[in-house]
Coordinates of C-alpha atoms in Angstrom, one line a residue:
M45 CA -77.3 -61.7 -8.1
S46 CA -77.7 -65.4 -7.3
D47 CA -79.7 -65.9 -10.5
L48 CA -76.9 -64.5 -12.6
C49 CA -74.1 -66.5 -14.3
L50 CA -70.9 -65.3 -16.0
L51 CA -69.0 -67.8 -18.2
T52 CA -65.5 -67.0 -19.5
V53 CA -63.7 -69.0 -22.2
H54 CA -59.9 -68.9 -22.2
A55 CA -57.2 -70.7 -24.2
H56 CA -54.6 -71.7 -21.6
P57 CA -54.1 -71.8 -17.8
D58 CA -52.9 -68.2 -16.9
D59 CA -55.1 -66.4 -19.5
E60 CA -57.9 -66.2 -16.9
A61 CA -55.5 -64.3 -14.6
S62 CA -54.2 -61.7 -17.1
K63 CA -57.6 -60.9 -18.8
G64 CA -60.6 -59.7 -16.9
A65 CA -59.7 -61.2 -13.5
G66 CA -60.9 -58.2 -11.5
S67 CA -64.3 -58.2 -13.2
V68 CA -64.8 -61.9 -12.3
A69 CA -63.7 -61.3 -8.7
R70 CA -66.2 -58.4 -8.4
Y71 CA -69.2 -60.3 -9.8
H72 CA -68.4 -63.4 -7.7
A73 CA -68.2 -61.2 -4.6
E74 CA -71.6 -59.7 -5.6
G75 CA -73.1 -63.2 -5.8
A76 CA -73.0 -64.1 -9.4
H77 CA -72.1 -67.7 -10.3
T78 CA -68.8 -67.7 -12.2
V79 CA -67.6 -70.4 -14.6
L80 CA -64.2 -70.7 -16.2
V81 CA -63.8 -72.8 -19.4
T82 CA -60.1 -73.4 -20.2
C83 CA -59.7 -75.0 -23.6
T84 CA -56.2 -76.5 -23.3
G85 CA -53.9 -77.8 -20.7
G86 CA -51.0 -75.5 -21.6
E87 CA -48.6 -78.4 -22.3
A88 CA -46.7 -76.4 -24.8
G89 CA -46.0 -73.4 -22.6
D90 CA -42.5 -72.4 -21.8
I91 CA -41.3 -72.3 -18.2
L92 CA -40.8 -68.6 -17.8
N93 CA -39.9 -68.5 -14.1
P94 CA -36.2 -69.7 -13.7
A95 CA -37.0 -70.9 -10.2
M96 CA -39.4 -73.4 -11.6
D97 CA -37.2 -74.7 -14.4
R98 CA -36.0 -77.7 -12.6
P99 CA -36.2 -81.5 -12.9
G100 CA -39.6 -83.0 -12.6
V101 CA -41.5 -79.9 -13.6
R102 CA -41.4 -80.0 -17.4
E103 CA -42.1 -83.7 -17.4
R104 CA -45.3 -83.0 -15.4
L105 CA -46.1 -79.7 -16.9
H106 CA -49.7 -80.5 -17.7
E107 CA -50.3 -81.6 -14.1
V108 CA -48.4 -78.7 -12.7
R109 CA -50.3 -76.2 -14.8
R110 CA -53.6 -77.7 -13.8
A111 CA -52.7 -77.2 -10.1
E112 CA -51.7 -73.6 -10.9
L113 CA -55.0 -73.1 -12.7
D114 CA -57.0 -74.3 -9.7
A115 CA -55.1 -72.0 -7.3
A116 CA -55.5 -69.0 -9.6
A117 CA -59.2 -69.7 -10.1
T118 CA -59.7 -69.8 -6.3
I119 CA -58.0 -66.5 -5.9
I120 CA -60.1 -64.9 -8.6
G121 CA -63.3 -66.4 -7.3
Y122 CA -64.4 -68.8 -10.0
D123 CA -67.1 -71.2 -8.7
E124 CA -66.3 -73.8 -11.3
V125 CA -63.4 -74.7 -13.6
V126 CA -64.1 -76.8 -16.7
L127 CA -61.4 -78.1 -18.9
L128 CA -62.5 -78.5 -22.5
G129 CA -60.0 -81.3 -22.9
Y130 CA -57.7 -80.3 -25.7
R131 CA -53.9 -80.1 -25.9
D132 CA -52.0 -76.8 -26.2
S133 CA -51.5 -76.1 -29.9
G134 CA -48.2 -74.3 -29.6
M135 CA -47.3 -71.6 -32.1
P136 CA -47.5 -72.1 -35.9
D137 CA -44.9 -74.4 -37.4
T138 CA -44.1 -76.2 -34.2
P139 CA -44.5 -79.9 -33.5
E140 CA -47.2 -79.2 -31.0
N141 CA -49.2 -77.3 -33.6
A142 CA -49.1 -80.4 -35.9
D143 CA -50.4 -82.7 -33.2
S144 CA -53.9 -84.1 -34.1
R145 CA -54.9 -83.8 -30.4
S146 CA -54.3 -80.0 -30.3
F147 CA -57.1 -77.5 -30.0
A148 CA -56.3 -75.9 -33.3
R149 CA -56.5 -79.2 -35.1
A150 CA -59.7 -80.3 -33.5
P151 CA -62.9 -80.4 -35.6
L152 CA -64.7 -77.1 -35.0
D153 CA -68.1 -78.9 -34.7
E154 CA -66.7 -81.2 -32.0
A155 CA -65.2 -78.3 -30.0
V156 CA -68.3 -76.2 -30.3
G157 CA -70.4 -79.2 -29.1
R158 CA -68.3 -79.6 -26.0
L159 CA -68.7 -75.9 -25.1
V160 CA -72.4 -76.0 -25.9
A161 CA -72.9 -78.7 -23.3
V162 CA -71.2 -76.6 -20.7
I163 CA -73.3 -73.6 -21.6
R164 CA -76.5 -75.5 -21.4
R165 CA -75.6 -77.0 -18.1
T166 CA -74.4 -73.8 -16.4
R167 CA -76.9 -71.4 -18.1
P168 CA -74.9 -68.2 -18.2
Q169 CA -76.5 -65.0 -19.3
V170 CA -73.1 -63.5 -20.1
M171 CA -70.2 -65.0 -21.9
V172 CA -66.7 -63.5 -22.3
T173 CA -63.9 -64.6 -24.8
Y174 CA -61.3 -63.1 -27.0
P175 CA -61.8 -60.6 -29.8
E176 CA -61.8 -61.5 -33.5
D177 CA -58.7 -59.5 -34.2
Q178 CA -55.7 -61.4 -32.7
S179 CA -53.1 -59.8 -34.8
G180 CA -51.2 -58.5 -31.8
Y181 CA -50.6 -62.1 -30.5
P182 CA -51.9 -64.6 -33.1
H183 CA -51.7 -67.7 -31.0
P184 CA -53.7 -70.5 -32.7
D185 CA -55.4 -71.4 -29.4
H186 CA -56.6 -67.8 -28.9
I187 CA -57.9 -67.7 -32.4
R188 CA -59.7 -71.0 -31.9
S189 CA -61.1 -69.9 -28.6
H190 CA -62.7 -67.0 -30.3
E191 CA -64.1 -69.2 -33.1
V192 CA -65.5 -71.8 -30.7
A193 CA -67.0 -69.5 -28.1
T194 CA -68.7 -67.3 -30.7
A195 CA -70.2 -70.3 -32.5
A196 CA -71.3 -71.9 -29.2
F197 CA -72.9 -68.7 -28.1
S198 CA -75.4 -69.0 -30.9
A199 CA -75.6 -72.8 -31.1
A200 CA -76.5 -73.2 -27.5
A201 CA -79.9 -71.5 -28.1
D202 CA -80.9 -73.7 -31.0
P203 CA -82.6 -77.0 -29.9
H204 CA -81.9 -78.6 -33.3
L205 CA -78.2 -78.3 -32.8
Y206 CA -76.3 -80.7 -30.5
P207 CA -79.5 -82.3 -29.1
D208 CA -77.4 -84.6 -26.9
A209 CA -75.8 -81.6 -25.1
G210 CA -78.9 -80.8 -23.0
P211 CA -81.9 -78.5 -23.2
A212 CA -81.3 -75.3 -25.3
W213 CA -80.2 -72.2 -23.4
E214 CA -79.9 -68.7 -24.8
P215 CA -77.1 -66.6 -23.4
K216 CA -78.0 -62.9 -23.7
K217 CA -74.6 -61.2 -24.1
L218 CA -71.3 -62.0 -25.6
Y219 CA -68.2 -59.9 -24.8
W220 CA -64.7 -59.8 -26.1
V221 CA -62.2 -58.9 -23.4
T222 CA -59.7 -56.3 -24.4
W223 CA -56.2 -55.6 -23.0
S224 CA -56.9 -52.0 -22.3
A225 CA -54.8 -49.5 -24.2
R226 CA -55.7 -46.9 -21.6
R227 CA -54.3 -49.2 -18.9
I228 CA -51.1 -49.6 -20.7
Q229 CA -50.8 -45.9 -21.3
R230 CA -51.4 -45.1 -17.6
T231 CA -49.1 -47.8 -16.5
H232 CA -46.3 -46.5 -18.7
E233 CA -46.9 -43.0 -17.4
A234 CA -46.7 -44.3 -13.8
Y235 CA -43.3 -45.9 -14.5
V236 CA -42.0 -42.7 -16.0
N237 CA -43.3 -40.5 -13.2
L238 CA -41.6 -42.8 -10.7
G239 CA -38.3 -42.6 -12.6
L240 CA -38.5 -46.3 -13.5
E241 CA -37.9 -48.0 -16.8
S242 CA -41.2 -48.8 -18.5
P243 CA -41.7 -52.4 -19.7
F244 CA -43.4 -51.0 -22.9
D245 CA -41.2 -50.3 -25.9
D246 CA -41.8 -47.7 -28.6
E247 CA -43.5 -50.2 -30.9
R248 CA -46.0 -51.2 -28.2
L249 CA -46.7 -47.6 -27.3
A250 CA -47.3 -46.8 -30.9
R251 CA -49.9 -49.6 -31.1
V252 CA -51.4 -48.2 -27.9
A253 CA -51.8 -44.8 -29.4
A254 CA -53.6 -46.2 -32.4
A255 CA -55.9 -48.2 -30.2
L256 CA -56.7 -45.1 -28.1
A257 CA -57.7 -43.3 -31.3
E258 CA -60.1 -46.0 -32.2
A259 CA -61.7 -46.2 -28.7
T260 CA -63.6 -49.4 -29.5
A261 CA -64.4 -50.6 -25.9
T262 CA -68.1 -50.4 -25.3
T263 CA -68.0 -51.5 -21.6
V264 CA -65.8 -50.3 -18.8
V265 CA -66.2 -52.2 -15.6
D266 CA -65.0 -50.6 -12.3
I267 CA -62.8 -53.1 -10.4
S268 CA -61.8 -50.8 -7.6
G269 CA -60.9 -53.1 -4.6
Y270 CA -60.2 -56.0 -7.0
T271 CA -57.2 -54.8 -9.0
A272 CA -54.8 -56.8 -6.9
V273 CA -56.5 -60.0 -7.8
Q274 CA -54.8 -60.1 -11.2
A275 CA -51.3 -60.0 -9.7
D276 CA -52.1 -62.5 -7.0
A277 CA -53.6 -64.9 -9.6
L278 CA -50.7 -64.5 -11.9
R279 CA -48.2 -65.4 -9.1
A280 CA -50.2 -68.6 -8.7
H281 CA -49.0 -69.6 -12.2
A282 CA -45.5 -70.1 -11.0
T283 CA -44.2 -71.8 -14.1
Q284 CA -45.5 -69.1 -16.4
V285 CA -44.9 -65.9 -14.5
D286 CA -41.6 -64.8 -13.0
P287 CA -42.3 -63.0 -9.7
T288 CA -39.5 -60.6 -10.5
S289 CA -41.2 -59.6 -13.8
R290 CA -41.0 -55.8 -14.4
H291 CA -43.9 -56.1 -16.8
W292 CA -46.3 -57.5 -14.2
F293 CA -44.9 -56.5 -10.9
G294 CA -42.6 -53.5 -11.5
L295 CA -44.8 -50.9 -9.9
P296 CA -45.3 -50.5 -6.1
P297 CA -48.6 -52.3 -5.2
G298 CA -50.2 -49.1 -4.0
V299 CA -49.5 -47.4 -7.3
A300 CA -50.5 -50.5 -9.4
E301 CA -53.8 -50.8 -7.8
T302 CA -54.8 -47.2 -8.7
V303 CA -53.3 -46.8 -12.2
W304 CA -56.4 -48.0 -14.1
P305 CA -58.9 -49.8 -11.9
Y306 CA -61.1 -50.9 -14.8
D307 CA -61.5 -53.8 -17.1
E308 CA -62.6 -53.1 -20.7
Y309 CA -64.7 -55.1 -23.1
L310 CA -66.3 -55.0 -26.5
L311 CA -69.9 -56.0 -26.6
A312 CA -70.1 -58.4 -29.6
E313 CA -73.7 -59.7 -29.4
D314 CA -76.6 -58.5 -27.3
R315 CA -80.0 -60.3 -27.2
T316 CA -81.5 -58.3 -24.4
G317 CA -83.5 -56.1 -26.7
R318 CA -81.8 -52.9 -25.6
V319 CA -80.3 -50.2 -27.7
A320 CA -76.7 -51.1 -28.2
P321 CA -74.2 -49.0 -26.2
G322 CA -71.7 -46.8 -27.9
P323 CA -68.0 -46.6 -27.0
G324 CA -67.7 -46.5 -23.2
G325 CA -71.5 -46.4 -22.9
E326 CA -71.8 -49.3 -20.5
D327 CA -70.3 -50.1 -17.0
D328 CA -71.9 -53.5 -16.2
L329 CA -71.6 -56.8 -18.0
F330 CA -75.1 -57.7 -16.8
A331 CA -76.6 -54.4 -18.0
G332 CA -80.0 -55.3 -19.5
V333 CA -79.8 -58.8 -18.1
R334 CA -80.8 -57.8 -14.6
E335 CA -84.1 -56.5 -15.8
L336 CA -84.8 -59.7 -17.7
V337 CA -84.0 -61.8 -14.6
R338 CA -86.3 -59.8 -12.4
R339 CA -89.3 -60.3 -14.7

């Protein structure tokens, strides 16, 4: 797998830990080159861990979160971390969102060009970012990450676009990582079976039921042996993740590691020439790519 490269595009430090970390750890362990692009520095993030809400942290939050990002990326197994260089946009109607330096305010063409340069240099066959539908958590940076990554996926292959960004390179597959409804369902059931209070309220469970009915995930990656990576990487983000969080760490580790040992994705674009897989029809992000690399 030394000829294979996986590139993921995330909005903030800590997103790489909560979304698809087990898959990246697995592919890194198998020999693929793994690249993380983080679009913002997370400057607008709240300090969610009371133990870290102390003098000198908020004033240096950009620096602190960068160190946390590096620690988490090492735990997950990223070979390279690239900062796209934008400021956290914050939520709508906040001062951070109005900042001209924020990711959401950046010219789309400029941001796409920055990512195209990374793609052409690292030459990934597979890219991962967020889905188009961000209604569940409409953070401007998540929405922008989707827009930029999707545009850059196509633009990187066109030699007439961004000629100063290096020789054209065509990634073969673009995935949207999903927060698995089945994982949430199984996790909720595990809490109930152990007599523990579930962190998921009725509204969240109703959304989960609707998502299960749609069954849109095309790709289910087995991350057995790598499920603990997510929790370990999240703990590295000490300002963002409270180690006493019932949501992240409420189950005994032995239970948490077996509840749903899979990451789920939606295949958004496929240039391998294969027949597109249906729901649950694929178990490997590099399916169809391996054959092309061997030729």
